[in-house]
C-alpha cells in the first residue's frame, strides 16, 4: 500500500492507495469517531462494492447504515442531498457519526457537503471508485451540489479524515470514464511536472490496460502534486487556480452541451488543448509543446477538439459561458495558461485572441 | 459608538454598537469586497429599515441588490435559502459579493449559511435588528437552517466580516421579543459574570424602557463574554457548550410546543430556572441563587415555569425531546449546570433527578 500525507494542520489526513483496500482492516474507525458509520453510495456502485465495504466497516463500528442515492450528475442537487440528511436524522446520528462516500465524484461531492453541513460539520471518509475521483477529488476538500443556474455553486471546503483509493475498483470502470480520469492526470504535467508527463508518454498503454502498478503511480503522483498546491492555498485564493488548467474551456463545453453529454474529463481534455494553444499564441510556449500535449491526449482516447456550441457564433457562446464561471471576477475570464512546460500562470487574455483559439480548436473549424 | 473586537486570526472582525448606525457611513465596504452588496431581509423588517441601509450601502458599493424573504422561523428552510441563491445567480454575483443580513436571528442564520455555501464561501455582514440577535448571533459564526426532523440541523460555522448593532432598531421591537432577548443577556450572568447579573438587577427598568445607554451596555458586555468563550473554542468542542445554559430544556419546550408558540428566549428563560434547580439538587448552588435568578427572569416579563408538554408523562416527554438535541452524544443528555454563581459546567445527570426537576418546575406541578 502507498500513502500520501496531506498536511493541513489539524485537518491533516492520509490517502491510502492500493488493491483490495476497501474490504481491509484499515477502513476505520477514524480518530475521535463515535459508534456509527454511514455509507453513502449510489445504485450503480452499491451492488459492486457495497457488501465489501459494509463488511469491513462492521468490524470497525458497532453501527453501520447505508444510504443509496440515484446515480448521475443530474441528481447532484438539494433534493438528493436531503436524502442523506433524512437518513442521518432518522437514525438519530450525532456529531460523532462518520460518513463514508463510496462512489465517484458526484457521491464524494455530495457526501462531503452533507458532512460539512450536518450539525455544522461531521467527519467523512472518501472511498473513490473512479480514477477521476481518486486523482482529483481525493485532495482539496472541495464539496458541492449543483444549482439549476450553475454547477457546484453551493458547497463548502471540508477535508476528509481519510481517503481510501482502492485500485481494484477501477477494474470495473467503463473505458470512457477511465480515459476521463486520465485527462486530469495529464493535466498535472503541463502545470507542474513534466517528468510525470514523460512517464505518461512512456506508459500510456499500461495505464489504459489498468495495470495496478501504473495506476498506483499516477494516483500517488497526482495526489502529491495536488497536495502541494492545495497545501499552499487551501481556500483557493491564488495558486490553487492553476489546477483548473483546461477547466475554463472545459466547463463551457460541459455547460454548453448540457451536463452529461461530455464527461468532465473530456471537456478538460479539449479545454487543455485550447488553453495550450492560447498560451502559444501569447508567446508563452512553442508549437512542439502543444503538439506533444495533443498527441498524449489523443492516445488516451480523449477529444482534442472542442464541440461547436453555436453554429452562428461559436466563439461568442464559449465566451458567454466562460464569463459566468465561478472563477470569473466581475465578468473578466481568468485563464490558466502554460508559462513554459511544467509551469502555469493565471491571467486574462484579449477576447479577440480567445475567439481565434476557439475557431482554430473546435470540431468544424 | 462602542466597539467589540472578535479575535479569531484571519477571521477576526468588529462589532459596532450604537444608535443610527445602519444609515451611517461605516456600513461598508468591507475589506477585499468587490463591487456588489446584496441585502437579505424579510417582509417585516424591510419597510422599517430597508431604505436606510440601502441608501448607506449605495454610497459604499456600485451595485446593491435586495432579496426579501418571508418572515418567520417556519420559513428557515432550504426552500427559502434557495431564494437567496436564485437571486445571487440571477444577478451574476461573484465570489467578492458581500451579503448583508438585515433582520433578526432567522435572517442572520439563513444569510450566514447562504454566504457559507455560495461558491463555497463569500463574505457577509450582520445587521441584527432584534436584541436576541444583537447579543447572541452577533458572535460565534453559527449559521443554519432547520430540517423537518430537527432545528438548526443543517448549517456551518462562518464568521461575519462586520456586525452592526444599531440600537435604534430596537425601538420598534415588540415588547415580547425585547424580553426574549433579555433572557439571553441574563444567561451570561450565571455562567460567567455575576457583576452583569447584579447590574441587570439594578437596571432592569431602564432596559425594559429601551434606554439606549442601558441597551449599549448589555449588548457590549454580552458580546464580550460570548467572544471570550467562542475565542477559546470556535468549533464548539467543549467550553462553548456553556453558552447553552437553559437551552437543553428550552429546546425541548420550543420543539414540544411546536416552533413559534414559545419564543426561543422564553424557552431559555424557563429552561434556565430548570437548569439552576437541577444544579441546586446536585448540590452545586444554593436556593438563594435559584431564587435570585427566578426573580430577575420574572422582572423581565419572562416565564419562570415550563409548559406541560404531555399530560400523561410530562417529564418523559421532556427527556425524549432532550435526547434528540444536537448536543446529546449517543443519547446521553449533557446539561449545562451552574457550578457556583458565575461558573458553568457541562455534565450528565441522573434521569430520576431530572424528572423531579421537571415535575417541580412545570406549569401545573
XYZ file of N, CA and C in Angstrom, chain B residues 88-275:
564
model
N -28.692 35.562 -6.154
C -27.257 35.772 -6.375
C -26.864 35.329 -7.777
N -27.373 34.187 -8.197
C -27.002 33.672 -9.524
C -27.667 34.488 -10.631
N -28.900 34.903 -10.409
C -29.581 35.716 -11.419
C -28.852 37.046 -11.627
N -28.333 37.613 -10.535
C -27.596 38.879 -10.650
C -26.138 38.642 -11.052
N -25.745 37.394 -11.298
C -24.366 37.112 -11.698
C -23.359 37.446 -10.608
N -23.744 37.273 -9.341
C -22.852 37.635 -8.233
C -21.632 36.715 -8.180
N -20.456 37.306 -8.039
C -19.228 36.518 -7.991
C -18.781 36.317 -6.540
N -17.579 35.775 -6.383
C -17.085 35.427 -5.045
C -16.759 36.617 -4.167
N -16.723 37.818 -4.756
C -16.413 39.002 -3.957
C -17.661 39.766 -3.539
N -18.806 39.190 -3.837
C -20.071 39.781 -3.406
C -20.181 39.700 -1.878
N -20.763 40.739 -1.263
C -20.949 40.747 0.192
C -22.443 40.727 0.506
N -22.853 39.797 1.364
C -24.252 39.756 1.792
C -24.429 40.551 3.084
N -25.528 41.278 3.195
C -25.894 41.990 4.421
C -27.169 41.369 4.970
N -27.079 40.824 6.183
C -28.247 40.224 6.819
C -28.943 41.285 7.647
N -30.085 41.784 7.173
C -30.838 42.825 7.886
C -32.086 42.207 8.484
N -32.057 41.912 9.781
C -33.213 41.313 10.419
C -32.845 40.627 11.711
N -33.715 39.731 12.151
C -33.481 39.015 13.394
C -32.648 37.763 13.175
N -32.739 36.857 14.129
C -31.894 35.663 14.093
C -32.140 34.777 12.888
N -33.388 34.690 12.451
C -33.684 33.817 11.311
C -32.981 34.336 10.057
N -33.086 35.634 9.829
C -32.414 36.236 8.666
C -30.900 36.092 8.801
N -30.377 36.307 9.990
C -28.934 36.177 10.199
C -28.449 34.761 9.952
N -29.198 33.783 10.464
C -28.808 32.376 10.288
C -28.835 31.965 8.820
N -29.896 32.379 8.133
C -30.027 31.959 6.737
C -29.044 32.689 5.841
N -28.874 33.982 6.073
C -27.942 34.752 5.241
C -26.513 34.257 5.473
N -26.194 33.996 6.729
C -24.859 33.479 7.036
C -24.620 32.129 6.391
N -25.626 31.263 6.418
C -25.456 29.944 5.810
C -25.362 30.068 4.287
N -26.164 30.965 3.709
C -26.052 31.202 2.264
C -24.647 31.695 1.917
N -24.114 32.601 2.739
C -22.756 33.112 2.494
C -21.724 32.004 2.665
N -21.953 31.100 3.613
C -21.016 29.994 3.838
C -20.953 29.068 2.625
N -22.075 28.895 1.945
C -22.178 27.891 0.874
C -22.049 28.460 -0.533
N -22.407 29.730 -0.741
C -22.407 30.244 -2.110
C -20.985 30.254 -2.647
N -20.768 29.524 -3.725
C -19.417 29.377 -4.303
C -18.401 28.955 -3.230
N -18.867 28.180 -2.286
C -18.067 27.645 -1.163
C -17.564 28.720 -0.203
N -18.275 29.849 -0.159
C -17.956 30.824 0.877
C -17.697 32.229 0.376
N -18.600 33.160 0.738
C -18.377 34.581 0.454
C -18.552 35.356 1.763
N -18.223 36.642 1.723
C -18.299 37.465 2.934
C -19.735 37.864 3.256
N -19.984 38.080 4.565
C -21.278 38.648 4.930
C -21.150 39.535 6.158
N -22.125 40.427 6.283
C -22.180 41.390 7.384
C -23.510 41.187 8.103
N -23.460 41.145 9.430
C -24.697 41.024 10.206
C -25.195 42.417 10.593
N -26.472 42.679 10.323
C -27.116 43.910 10.799
C -28.339 43.469 11.605
N -28.114 42.975 12.836
C -29.207 42.397 13.624
C -30.163 43.469 14.128
N -31.461 43.212 13.985
C -32.474 44.205 14.361
C -33.314 43.744 15.547
N -32.897 42.686 16.233
C -33.563 42.290 17.476
C -32.496 42.217 18.559
N -32.906 42.367 19.802
C -31.939 42.284 20.894
C -31.324 40.893 20.956
N -32.158 39.868 20.738
C -31.644 38.499 20.762
C -30.521 38.328 19.739
N -30.750 38.790 18.537
C -29.732 38.637 17.501
C -28.497 39.463 17.840
N -28.687 40.647 18.433
C -27.538 41.501 18.746
C -26.654 40.866 19.822
N -27.269 40.259 20.833
C -26.454 39.730 21.925
C -26.031 38.282 21.693
N -26.717 37.599 20.796
C -26.437 36.172 20.669
C -25.786 35.820 19.343
N -26.486 36.102 18.243
C -25.954 35.621 16.973
C -24.891 36.544 16.380
N -24.640 37.717 17.007
C -23.559 38.592 16.535
C -22.203 37.922 16.652
N -22.090 37.045 17.639
C -20.801 36.428 17.928
C -20.929 34.922 17.799
N -19.957 34.293 17.165
C -19.934 32.844 17.180
C -19.923 32.201 15.822
N -20.469 32.904 14.825
C -20.382 32.370 13.474
C -21.266 31.173 13.209
N -22.220 30.901 14.089
C -23.122 29.779 13.824
C -24.181 30.198 12.826
N -24.331 29.411 11.785
C -25.378 29.669 10.802
C -26.094 28.349 10.561
N -27.336 28.396 10.155
C -28.072 27.142 9.945
C -29.449 27.372 9.367
N -30.005 26.284 8.846
C -31.427 26.221 8.535
C -31.995 25.012 9.289
N -33.316 24.958 9.348
C -33.974 23.824 10.000
C -34.222 22.696 9.005
N -34.356 21.496 9.526
C -34.773 20.328 8.751
C -36.098 19.889 9.376
N -37.012 19.307 8.584
C -38.286 18.884 9.186
C -38.082 18.014 10.434
N -36.961 17.318 10.530
C -36.723 16.447 11.682
C -35.863 17.096 12.767
N -35.504 18.384 12.624
C -34.716 18.992 13.693
C -34.316 20.416 13.377
N -34.277 21.229 14.440
C -33.950 22.640 14.285
C -32.446 22.842 14.127
N -32.055 23.747 13.256
C -30.649 24.098 13.041
C -29.764 22.892 12.736
N -30.340 21.879 12.111
C -29.575 20.652 11.870
C -28.607 20.781 10.696
N -28.911 21.702 9.777
C -28.080 21.846 8.581
C -27.454 23.229 8.632
N -26.135 23.319 8.743
C -25.536 24.636 8.870
C -24.028 24.613 8.752
N -23.427 25.727 9.152
C -21.974 25.866 9.041
C -21.487 26.877 10.070
N -20.202 26.804 10.389
C -19.568 27.880 11.128
C -18.994 28.843 10.093
N -19.455 30.067 10.106
C -18.989 31.047 9.111
C -19.038 32.418 9.781
N -17.882 33.045 9.940
C -17.816 34.307 10.675
C -18.170 35.492 9.772
N -18.927 36.455 10.310
C -19.186 37.678 9.539
C -17.922 38.534 9.455
N -17.903 39.484 8.523
C -16.778 40.427 8.408
C -16.962 41.626 9.324
N -18.209 41.866 9.696
C -18.563 43.048 10.485
C -19.963 42.809 11.037
N -20.202 43.288 12.266
C -21.556 43.244 12.825
C -21.947 44.665 13.215
N -23.108 45.093 12.741
C -23.597 46.446 13.028
C -24.833 46.320 13.917
N -24.663 46.616 15.219
C -25.799 46.569 16.148
C -26.351 47.973 16.296
N -27.379 48.282 15.524
C -27.991 49.606 15.582
C -29.103 49.575 16.634
N -28.856 50.235 17.761
C -29.811 50.188 18.880
C -31.149 50.818 18.523
N -31.149 51.723 17.540
C -32.398 52.366 17.125
C -33.402 51.345 16.613
N -32.891 50.241 16.056
C -33.834 49.244 15.525
C -34.620 48.576 16.647
N -34.117 48.680 17.884
C -34.833 48.045 18.996
C -36.042 48.869 19.434
N -36.110 50.141 18.991
C -37.252 50.994 19.350
C -38.567 50.408 18.848
N -38.504 49.702 17.716
C -39.737 49.170 17.110
C -39.976 47.699 17.443
N -39.122 47.134 18.269
C -39.237 45.706 18.572
C -40.434 45.453 19.495
N -41.296 44.475 19.180
C -42.394 44.156 20.095
C -41.851 43.809 21.496
N -42.600 44.186 22.535
C -42.145 44.000 23.920
C -41.795 42.541 24.216
N -42.582 41.631 23.655
C -42.339 40.212 23.922
C -40.977 39.784 23.373
N -40.613 40.337 22.225
C -39.316 39.991 21.641
C -38.164 40.655 22.378
N -38.416 41.873 22.893
C -37.382 42.519 23.703
C -37.073 41.640 24.918
N -38.130 41.171 25.582
C -37.947 40.324 26.763
C -37.199 39.041 26.397
N -37.559 38.461 25.260
C -36.898 37.221 24.838
C -35.402 37.452 24.651
N -35.050 38.638 24.176
C -33.623 38.956 24.038
C -32.959 39.112 25.398
N -33.684 39.698 26.330
C -33.128 39.890 27.678
C -32.805 38.537 28.324
N -33.578 37.498 27.976
C -33.292 36.166 28.523
C -31.846 35.755 28.219
N -31.406 35.999 26.993
C -30.035 35.612 26.625
C -29.006 36.494 27.333
N -29.390 37.730 27.663
C -28.476 38.597 28.419
C -28.343 38.074 29.849
N -29.488 37.763 30.454
C -29.471 37.221 31.822
C -28.573 35.989 31.882
N -28.650 35.163 30.852
C -27.874 33.919 30.786
C -26.388 34.124 31.087
N -25.828 35.228 30.589
C -24.383 35.440 30.748
C -23.968 35.622 32.199
N -24.940 36.017 33.071
C -24.628 36.178 34.482
C -24.209 34.866 35.133
N -25.148 33.923 35.270
C -24.841 32.679 35.979
C -23.645 31.922 35.408
N -23.440 31.970 34.089
C -22.357 31.156 33.510
C -21.005 31.856 33.551
N -21.001 33.212 33.688
C -19.705 33.871 33.501
C -19.497 35.177 34.267
N -20.556 35.909 34.627
C -20.315 37.272 35.085
C -21.428 37.738 36.021
N -21.262 37.491 37.295
C -22.290 37.886 38.251
C -22.339 39.398 38.442
N -21.304 40.112 37.989
C -21.366 41.573 38.012
C -22.438 42.072 37.035
N -22.466 41.461 35.837
C -23.511 41.790 34.866
C -24.885 41.461 35.467
N -24.943 40.324 36.163
C -26.198 39.900 36.785
C -26.687 40.975 37.779
N -25.773 41.465 38.616
C -26.129 42.499 39.595
C -26.528 43.792 38.874
N -25.838 44.108 37.794
C -26.177 45.293 37.003
C -27.610 45.177 36.469
N -27.958 43.991 36.010
C -29.312 43.766 35.490
C -30.348 43.913 36.598
N -30.022 43.426 37.799
C -30.950 43.575 38.928
C -31.200 45.058 39.220
N -30.158 45.869 39.038
C -30.277 47.311 39.326
C -30.890 48.092 38.172
N -30.765 47.599 36.939
C -31.134 48.405 35.759
C -32.194 47.787 34.852
N -32.907 46.790 35.365
C -33.893 46.130 34.503
C -34.938 47.110 33.970
N -35.348 48.096 34.787
C -36.372 49.030 34.330
C -35.896 49.876 33.146
N -34.648 50.345 33.214
C -34.099 51.137 32.106
C -34.032 50.293 30.834
N -33.676 49.041 31.008
C -33.565 48.140 29.872
C -34.931 47.931 29.222
N -35.928 47.680 30.051
C -37.274 47.468 29.523
C -37.826 48.734 28.879
N -37.337 49.920 29.339
C -37.751 51.200 28.739
C -36.927 51.510 27.483
N -36.052 50.572 27.105
C -35.228 50.699 25.896
C -34.287 51.897 25.939
N -33.808 52.219 27.102
C -32.805 53.276 27.216
C -31.559 52.846 26.430
N -31.122 53.700 25.497
C -30.034 53.273 24.603
C -28.725 53.037 25.341
N -28.475 53.814 26.391
C -27.229 53.599 27.141
C -27.254 52.236 27.830
N -28.419 51.888 28.393
C -28.544 50.576 29.041
C -28.424 49.456 28.013
N -29.084 49.633 26.867
C -29.002 48.625 25.807
C -27.557 48.459 25.317
N -26.882 49.605 25.138
C -25.493 49.539 24.662
C -24.638 48.738 25.638
N -24.884 48.964 26.936
C -24.086 48.245 27.946
C -24.299 46.734 27.857
N -25.562 46.298 27.786
C -25.794 44.848 27.786
C -25.375 44.209 26.468
N -25.551 44.921 25.355
C -25.115 44.343 24.076
C -23.597 44.189 24.097
N -22.902 45.232 24.543
C -21.438 45.185 24.559
C -20.939 44.076 25.486
N -21.468 44.067 26.702
C -20.987 43.096 27.688
C -21.306 41.659 27.251
N -22.514 41.453 26.688
C -22.878 40.113 26.223
C -21.933 39.654 25.115
N -21.653 40.564 24.178
C -20.763 40.206 23.064
C -19.363 39.914 23.579
N -18.906 40.697 24.565
C -17.565 40.456 25.114
C -17.462 39.081 25.771
N -18.475 38.746 26.555
C -18.437 37.437 27.232
C -18.492 36.313 26.207
N -19.425 36.428 25.274
C -19.542 35.369 24.276
C -18.259 35.254 23.464
N -17.662 36.416 23.141
C -16.424 36.410 22.352
C -15.305 35.685 23.092
N -15.225 35.902 24.397
C -14.173 35.241 25.172
C -14.358 33.728 25.137
N -15.610 33.303 25.264
C -15.896 31.858 25.247
C -15.643 31.275 23.857
N -16.178 31.944 22.832
C -16.043 31.434 21.467
C -14.584 31.477 21.015
N -13.876 32.524 21.430
C -12.462 32.632 21.046
C -11.654 31.459 21.551
N -12.073 30.912 22.687
C -11.355 29.764 23.250
C -11.811 28.459 22.623
N -12.910 28.477 21.875
C -13.491 27.214 21.386
C -14.399 27.488 20.199
N -13.778 27.906 19.072
C -14.573 28.338 17.921
C -15.493 27.240 17.393
N -15.017 25.993 17.400
C -15.784 24.931 16.744
C -16.633 24.124 17.714
N -16.865 24.678 18.894
C -17.756 24.055 19.859
C -17.309 22.663 20.286
N -16.025 22.520 20.587
C -15.516 21.229 21.035
C -15.796 21.029 22.520
N -15.857 22.114 23.304
C -16.045 21.909 24.734
C -16.647 23.114 25.438
N -15.776 24.068 25.830
C -16.175 25.223 26.631
C -17.416 25.926 26.095
N -17.464 26.068 24.760
C -18.546 26.824 24.158
C -19.928 26.316 24.559
N -19.997 25.064 24.919
C -21.281 24.484 25.299
C -21.922 25.224 26.472
N -21.126 25.917 27.303
C -21.742 26.609 28.455
C -22.707 27.701 28.013
N -22.541 28.176 26.765
C -23.460 29.190 26.238
C -24.868 28.624 26.096
N -24.988 27.317 26.195
C -26.300 26.695 26.066
C -27.003 26.516 27.402
N -26.567 27.248 28.423
C -27.272 27.233 29.704
C -28.747 27.563 29.465
N -29.622 26.684 29.943
C -31.064 26.880 29.747
C -31.573 26.374 28.420
N -30.662 26.076 27.489
C -31.085 25.735 26.129
C -31.520 24.290 25.976
N -30.983 23.394 26.793
C -31.363 21.986 26.644
C -32.848 21.838 26.977
N -33.257 22.359 28.150
C -34.685 22.373 28.480
C -35.448 23.279 27.506
N -34.845 24.410 27.171
C -35.511 25.390 26.307
C -35.840 24.825 24.933
N -34.886 24.096 24.347
C -35.151 23.495 23.035
C -36.285 22.477 23.121
N -36.316 21.731 24.227
C -37.408 20.763 24.403
C -38.752 21.489 24.456
N -38.779 22.622 25.146
C -40.018 23.415 25.228
C -40.432 23.911 23.845
N -39.458 24.500 23.141
C -39.767 25.009 21.793
C -40.294 23.902 20.889
N -39.585 22.766 20.888
C -39.971 21.667 20.000
C -41.300 21.064 20.449
N -41.447 20.881 21.751
C -42.640 20.224 22.271
C -43.911 21.044 22.086
N -43.780 22.366 22.125
C -44.941 23.239 21.946
C -45.226 23.485 20.470
N -44.278 23.135 19.618
C -44.396 23.498 18.202
C -43.688 24.821 18.019
N -42.735 24.876 17.097
C -41.926 26.078 16.951
C -42.782 27.300 16.693
N -42.483 28.385 17.404
C -43.210 29.622 17.213
C -44.173 29.901 18.360
N -44.628 28.840 19.037
C -45.543 29.048 20.172
C -44.816 29.770 21.303
N -43.712 29.197 21.734
C -42.836 29.858 22.696
C -41.676 30.466 21.919
N -41.334 31.697 22.186
C -40.137 32.266 21.578
C -38.908 31.570 22.165
N -37.827 31.568 21.388
C -36.592 30.938 21.846
C -36.181 31.458 23.233
N -36.208 32.758 23.400
C -35.790 33.342 24.675
C -36.707 32.946 25.823
N -37.978 32.742 25.524
C -38.922 32.317 26.563
C -38.600 30.891 27.018
N -38.312 30.028 26.056
C -37.920 28.664 26.402
C -36.638 28.660 27.222
N -35.684 29.504 26.821
C -34.411 29.591 27.545
C -34.651 30.096 28.973
N -35.573 31.053 29.123
C -35.859 31.612 30.448
C -36.331 30.512 31.405
N -37.391 29.812 31.009
C -37.889 28.725 31.855
C -36.830 27.631 31.985
N -36.080 27.409 30.898
C -35.025 26.382 30.906
C -33.912 26.719 31.889
N -33.593 28.013 32.031
C -32.541 28.405 32.975
C -32.970 28.102 34.407
N -34.253 28.360 34.696
C -34.738 28.054 36.048
C -34.609 26.551 36.307
N -34.970 25.739 35.299
C -34.867 24.282 35.453
C -33.417 23.845 35.644
N -32.532 24.400 34.835
C -31.122 24.009 34.932
C -30.518 24.461 36.254
